[in-house]
Amino acid sequence: MDENTAISSKPNSKEQRIDLTHISLRPLHLSDLDDVMVWTTDEKVPKFCTWELYTCEEDGINFIENIATKFVWCKAICLEDQAIGCISLTSYSEHDRCRNKSVELGYVIGSKYWGKGIGTQAVRLAVKAAFTEFPYLERVEALVDVDNVGSQRVLEKAGFQREGVLRKYLFIKGKTRDMVMFSVILTDPHV
Ligand SMILES: CC(C)(COP(=O)(O)OP(=O)(O)OC[C@H]1O[C@@H](n2cnc3c(N)ncnc32)[C@H](O)[C@@H]1OP(=O)(O)O)[C@@H](O)C(=O)NCCC(=O)NCCS
């Protein structure tokens, strides 16, 4: 199986499903560095993301100290307190005041843990936290590459609505990408 097939095909680890009550979100600490280095150096992970594979511990330290802290909200996705991924909310209101009622959701999980329901659970927890911790918010959105089938499925399972495809919307890793816009809004029944 080549790398592309491995990424786009459905993970086959249902038999190893974990107890999702063991999944939690908490702030990232420098003591998580070894765990952060696992997913940031995992070549399957950043294929559809804007960031490049990390190559040294300084990259991980920079992420924890300078990048994660710049998001509106950024948490480690933890399995029994081990940071196996990360989930964040970005605000664009600094540059566009018309967007101060919405944030964009992003998330990554180390490939060893894919296909166990963790992504869906983390997104559900993040949406709940977003509307609770930021009462002014009306919308959480997520932009997903049309080829990132797993991420689209996660959002659908977590109750996001697929709004449509934004053609040639983002230039990532040398390619102009068609992106699917998903959202959940405050008045959606499950929020
Ligand atoms: C996207 C990502 C977070 C998914 O996490 P996950 O924990 O594997 O997701 P879940 O286990 O909750 O899967 C939810 C559903 O998507 C399906 N799915 C997951 N990955 C899939 C894939 N690559 N292809 C097809 N379906 C996939 C699962 O089978 C499940 O569906 P089902 O319950 O109907 O069988 C993870 O693959 C990841 O970190 N990818 C790299 C970073 C990334 O792309 N981030 C998103 C940027 S927008």
Short mmCIF file of C-alpha atoms and ligand atoms in Angstrom, two decimals:
data_model
loop_
_atom_site.label_atom_id
_atom_site.label_comp_id
_atom_site.label_asym_id
_atom_site.label_seq_id
_atom_site.Cartn_x
_atom_site.Cartn_y
_atom_site.Cartn_z
CA MET A 1 0.00 0.00 0.00
CA ASP A 2 1.48 3.39 -0.94
CA GLU A 3 1.43 6.41 1.35
CA ASN A 4 -1.56 8.07 -0.34
CA THR A 5 -3.69 4.96 -0.13
CA ALA A 6 -2.79 4.60 3.53
CA ILE A 7 -3.95 8.15 4.26
CA SER A 8 -7.17 8.27 2.27
CA SER A 9 -8.44 4.80 3.03
CA LYS A 10 -10.58 4.16 6.08
CA PRO A 11 -8.52 3.14 9.13
CA ASN A 12 -9.20 -0.46 10.07
CA SER A 13 -8.95 -0.36 13.84
CA LYS A 14 -12.54 -0.62 15.00
CA GLU A 15 -11.65 -3.76 16.93
CA GLN A 16 -9.34 -1.63 19.06
CA ARG A 17 -12.02 0.97 19.93
CA ILE A 18 -11.25 2.69 23.18
CA ASP A 19 -13.45 3.96 25.98
CA LEU A 20 -14.14 7.51 24.83
CA THR A 21 -14.70 8.70 28.40
CA HIS A 22 -10.89 8.46 28.66
CA ILE A 23 -10.56 11.25 26.08
CA SER A 24 -10.18 14.74 27.47
CA LEU A 25 -8.97 18.18 26.36
CA ARG A 26 -6.52 20.18 28.45
CA PRO A 27 -3.86 22.87 27.98
CA LEU A 28 -0.54 21.85 26.42
CA HIS A 29 2.54 22.01 28.64
CA LEU A 30 6.25 21.84 27.91
CA SER A 31 6.19 18.49 29.73
CA ASP A 32 4.12 17.20 26.74
CA LEU A 33 7.09 17.74 24.38
CA ASP A 34 7.88 14.04 23.80
CA ASP A 35 4.21 13.35 23.00
CA VAL A 36 3.94 16.42 20.74
CA MET A 37 7.01 15.20 18.81
CA VAL A 38 5.17 11.93 18.06
CA TRP A 39 2.40 13.47 15.94
CA THR A 40 4.39 16.41 14.57
CA THR A 41 7.03 14.05 13.13
CA ASP A 42 4.44 11.53 11.88
CA GLU A 43 4.56 11.86 8.09
CA LYS A 44 0.93 10.79 7.62
CA VAL A 45 -0.41 13.63 9.78
CA PRO A 46 0.28 16.99 8.06
CA LYS A 47 -0.64 15.99 4.49
CA PHE A 48 -3.71 18.28 4.47
CA CYS A 49 -2.43 20.77 7.04
CA THR A 50 -0.68 24.11 6.50
CA TRP A 51 2.32 23.19 8.68
CA GLU A 52 5.34 21.10 7.62
CA LEU A 53 6.64 17.98 9.37
CA TYR A 54 8.74 18.91 12.41
CA THR A 55 12.41 17.94 12.27
CA CYS A 56 13.76 18.74 15.74
CA GLU A 57 12.69 19.32 19.35
CA GLU A 58 13.08 23.09 18.91
CA ASP A 59 10.12 22.95 16.50
CA GLY A 60 8.05 21.22 19.19
CA ILE A 61 9.09 23.70 21.88
CA ASN A 62 8.26 26.58 19.54
CA PHE A 63 4.82 25.05 18.92
CA ILE A 64 4.02 24.66 22.63
CA GLU A 65 5.44 28.05 23.69
CA ASN A 66 4.75 30.34 20.72
CA ILE A 67 2.22 28.82 18.32
CA ALA A 68 -0.32 27.06 20.54
CA THR A 69 -0.49 30.14 22.75
CA LYS A 70 -1.51 32.37 19.80
CA PHE A 71 -4.74 30.52 19.08
CA VAL A 72 -7.94 31.78 20.70
CA TRP A 73 -8.08 28.34 22.30
CA CYS A 74 -5.76 25.36 21.88
CA LYS A 75 -5.87 22.09 23.83
CA ALA A 76 -4.06 18.79 23.87
CA ILE A 77 -6.30 15.85 22.92
CA CYS A 78 -5.49 13.43 25.72
CA LEU A 79 -5.95 9.71 26.14
CA GLU A 80 -5.65 9.17 29.89
CA ASP A 81 -3.74 12.45 30.10
CA GLN A 82 -1.24 11.54 27.35
CA ALA A 83 -1.25 14.23 24.63
CA ILE A 84 -1.96 12.23 21.46
CA GLY A 85 -3.08 15.22 19.38
CA CYS A 86 -4.17 18.78 19.45
CA ILE A 87 -7.34 20.79 18.72
CA SER A 88 -7.64 24.54 18.29
CA LEU A 89 -9.90 27.48 17.55
CA THR A 90 -8.68 30.35 15.39
CA SER A 91 -10.31 33.76 15.27
CA TYR A 92 -10.15 36.03 12.23
CA SER A 93 -11.86 38.96 13.95
CA GLU A 94 -8.54 40.81 14.42
CA HIS A 95 -8.39 41.24 10.64
CA ASP A 96 -12.12 41.20 9.91
CA ARG A 97 -14.49 42.60 12.53
CA CYS A 98 -17.47 41.09 10.69
CA ARG A 99 -16.20 37.66 11.73
CA ASN A 100 -16.09 38.18 15.48
CA LYS A 101 -18.98 35.78 16.13
CA SER A 102 -17.22 32.81 14.52
CA VAL A 103 -14.06 30.76 14.93
CA GLU A 104 -12.38 28.09 12.82
CA LEU A 105 -11.74 24.65 14.26
CA GLY A 106 -8.57 22.64 13.50
CA TYR A 107 -7.34 19.31 14.86
CA VAL A 108 -4.68 16.60 14.50
CA ILE A 109 -4.19 13.18 16.05
CA GLY A 110 -1.18 10.83 15.77
CA SER A 111 -1.88 8.15 13.13
CA LYS A 112 -1.52 5.32 15.66
CA TYR A 113 -4.83 6.49 17.15
CA TRP A 114 -6.85 7.02 13.98
CA GLY A 115 -10.12 5.19 13.42
CA LYS A 116 -11.06 4.71 17.08
CA GLY A 117 -13.61 7.51 17.39
CA ILE A 118 -11.17 9.89 19.08
CA GLY A 119 -11.38 12.62 16.41
CA THR A 120 -15.17 12.72 16.61
CA GLN A 121 -15.13 12.79 20.41
CA ALA A 122 -12.51 15.57 20.50
CA VAL A 123 -14.54 17.69 18.06
CA ARG A 124 -17.71 17.22 20.13
CA LEU A 125 -15.86 18.27 23.30
CA ALA A 126 -14.30 21.28 21.53
CA VAL A 127 -17.64 22.53 20.21
CA LYS A 128 -19.18 22.26 23.66
CA ALA A 129 -16.22 24.15 25.16
CA ALA A 130 -16.33 26.81 22.42
CA PHE A 131 -19.97 27.76 22.98
CA THR A 132 -19.57 27.56 26.77
CA GLU A 133 -16.28 29.44 27.19
CA PHE A 134 -17.03 32.07 24.53
CA PRO A 135 -20.72 32.96 25.00
CA TYR A 136 -20.56 35.58 22.18
CA LEU A 137 -19.86 32.87 19.59
CA GLU A 138 -22.60 31.96 17.11
CA ARG A 139 -20.67 29.75 14.73
CA VAL A 140 -17.80 27.24 14.69
CA GLU A 141 -16.57 26.47 11.20
CA ALA A 142 -14.09 24.02 9.72
CA LEU A 143 -12.47 24.00 6.29
CA VAL A 144 -11.45 20.60 4.99
CA ASP A 145 -9.64 19.59 1.81
CA VAL A 146 -12.06 17.79 -0.55
CA ASP A 147 -9.70 14.79 -0.47
CA ASN A 148 -9.57 14.62 3.35
CA VAL A 149 -12.44 12.14 3.64
CA GLY A 150 -11.70 11.15 7.24
CA SER A 151 -11.86 14.70 8.52
CA GLN A 152 -15.14 15.36 6.67
CA ARG A 153 -16.63 12.25 8.23
CA VAL A 154 -15.51 13.36 11.70
CA LEU A 155 -17.31 16.69 11.29
CA GLU A 156 -20.49 15.08 9.97
CA LYS A 157 -20.53 12.63 12.89
CA ALA A 158 -19.98 15.49 15.34
CA GLY A 159 -23.04 17.30 13.98
CA PHE A 160 -21.51 19.83 11.58
CA GLN A 161 -23.40 20.77 8.44
CA ARG A 162 -21.66 20.54 5.09
CA GLU A 163 -22.23 23.96 3.49
CA GLY A 164 -20.47 23.57 0.17
CA VAL A 165 -17.21 23.49 -1.71
CA LEU A 166 -15.03 26.60 -1.96
CA ARG A 167 -13.23 26.10 -5.24
CA LYS A 168 -9.47 26.82 -5.43
CA TYR A 169 -9.75 28.40 -1.99
CA LEU A 170 -6.42 27.72 -0.25
CA PHE A 171 -2.87 27.30 -1.53
CA ILE A 172 -1.27 24.60 0.62
CA LYS A 173 1.94 22.69 -0.08
CA GLY A 174 2.30 23.79 -3.67
CA LYS A 175 -1.28 23.11 -4.69
CA THR A 176 -4.41 25.25 -4.88
CA ARG A 177 -7.06 23.30 -3.05
CA ASP A 178 -10.82 22.95 -3.22
CA MET A 179 -12.06 23.10 0.38
CA VAL A 180 -15.32 21.96 1.95
CA MET A 181 -16.86 24.42 4.40
CA PHE A 182 -18.54 22.87 7.46
CA SER A 183 -20.24 24.65 10.34
CA VAL A 184 -22.16 24.20 13.51
CA ILE A 185 -24.15 27.18 14.80
CA LEU A 186 -25.44 28.01 18.25
CA THR A 187 -29.08 27.35 17.31
CA ASP A 188 -28.39 23.85 15.94
CA PRO A 189 -30.52 21.43 17.96
CA HIS A 190 -27.67 19.36 19.43
CA VAL A 191 -25.57 22.32 20.63
C1 LIG B 1 -8.92 13.60 10.58
C2 LIG B 1 -8.59 12.86 11.87
C3 LIG B 1 -8.56 13.84 13.03
C4 LIG B 1 -9.66 11.79 12.10
O1 LIG B 1 -9.53 11.30 13.41
P1 LIG B 1 -10.02 9.84 13.83
O2 LIG B 1 -9.84 9.73 15.30
O3 LIG B 1 -9.41 8.82 12.97
O4 LIG B 1 -11.58 9.94 13.47
P2 LIG B 1 -12.74 8.96 14.00
O5 LIG B 1 -12.14 7.67 14.45
O6 LIG B 1 -13.59 9.71 14.96
O7 LIG B 1 -13.53 8.68 12.65
C5 LIG B 1 -14.79 9.24 12.34
C6 LIG B 1 -15.30 8.57 11.10
O8 LIG B 1 -14.46 8.87 9.99
C7 LIG B 1 -14.02 7.67 9.38
N1 LIG B 1 -12.66 7.90 8.90
C8 LIG B 1 -11.61 8.31 9.63
N2 LIG B 1 -10.52 8.42 8.82
C9 LIG B 1 -10.94 8.06 7.57
C10 LIG B 1 -10.32 7.99 6.32
N3 LIG B 1 -9.02 8.31 6.17
N4 LIG B 1 -11.05 7.62 5.26
C11 LIG B 1 -12.36 7.31 5.37
N5 LIG B 1 -13.03 7.37 6.55
C12 LIG B 1 -12.31 7.74 7.63
C13 LIG B 1 -14.09 6.65 10.50
O9 LIG B 1 -14.15 5.34 10.00
C14 LIG B 1 -15.36 7.08 11.20
O10 LIG B 1 -16.51 6.73 10.47
P3 LIG B 1 -17.51 5.53 10.91
O11 LIG B 1 -17.70 5.69 12.40
O12 LIG B 1 -18.72 5.81 10.11
O13 LIG B 1 -16.78 4.30 10.55
C15 LIG B 1 -7.22 12.15 11.76
O14 LIG B 1 -7.25 11.30 10.65
C16 LIG B 1 -6.06 13.13 11.60
O15 LIG B 1 -5.53 13.62 12.59
N6 LIG B 1 -5.63 13.39 10.36
C17 LIG B 1 -4.50 14.24 10.07
C18 LIG B 1 -4.74 15.70 10.38
C19 LIG B 1 -5.94 16.25 9.66
O16 LIG B 1 -6.21 15.94 8.50
N7 LIG B 1 -6.66 17.12 10.37
C20 LIG B 1 -7.86 17.75 9.87
C21 LIG B 1 -7.53 18.94 9.06
S1 LIG B 1 -9.05 19.71 8.51
#
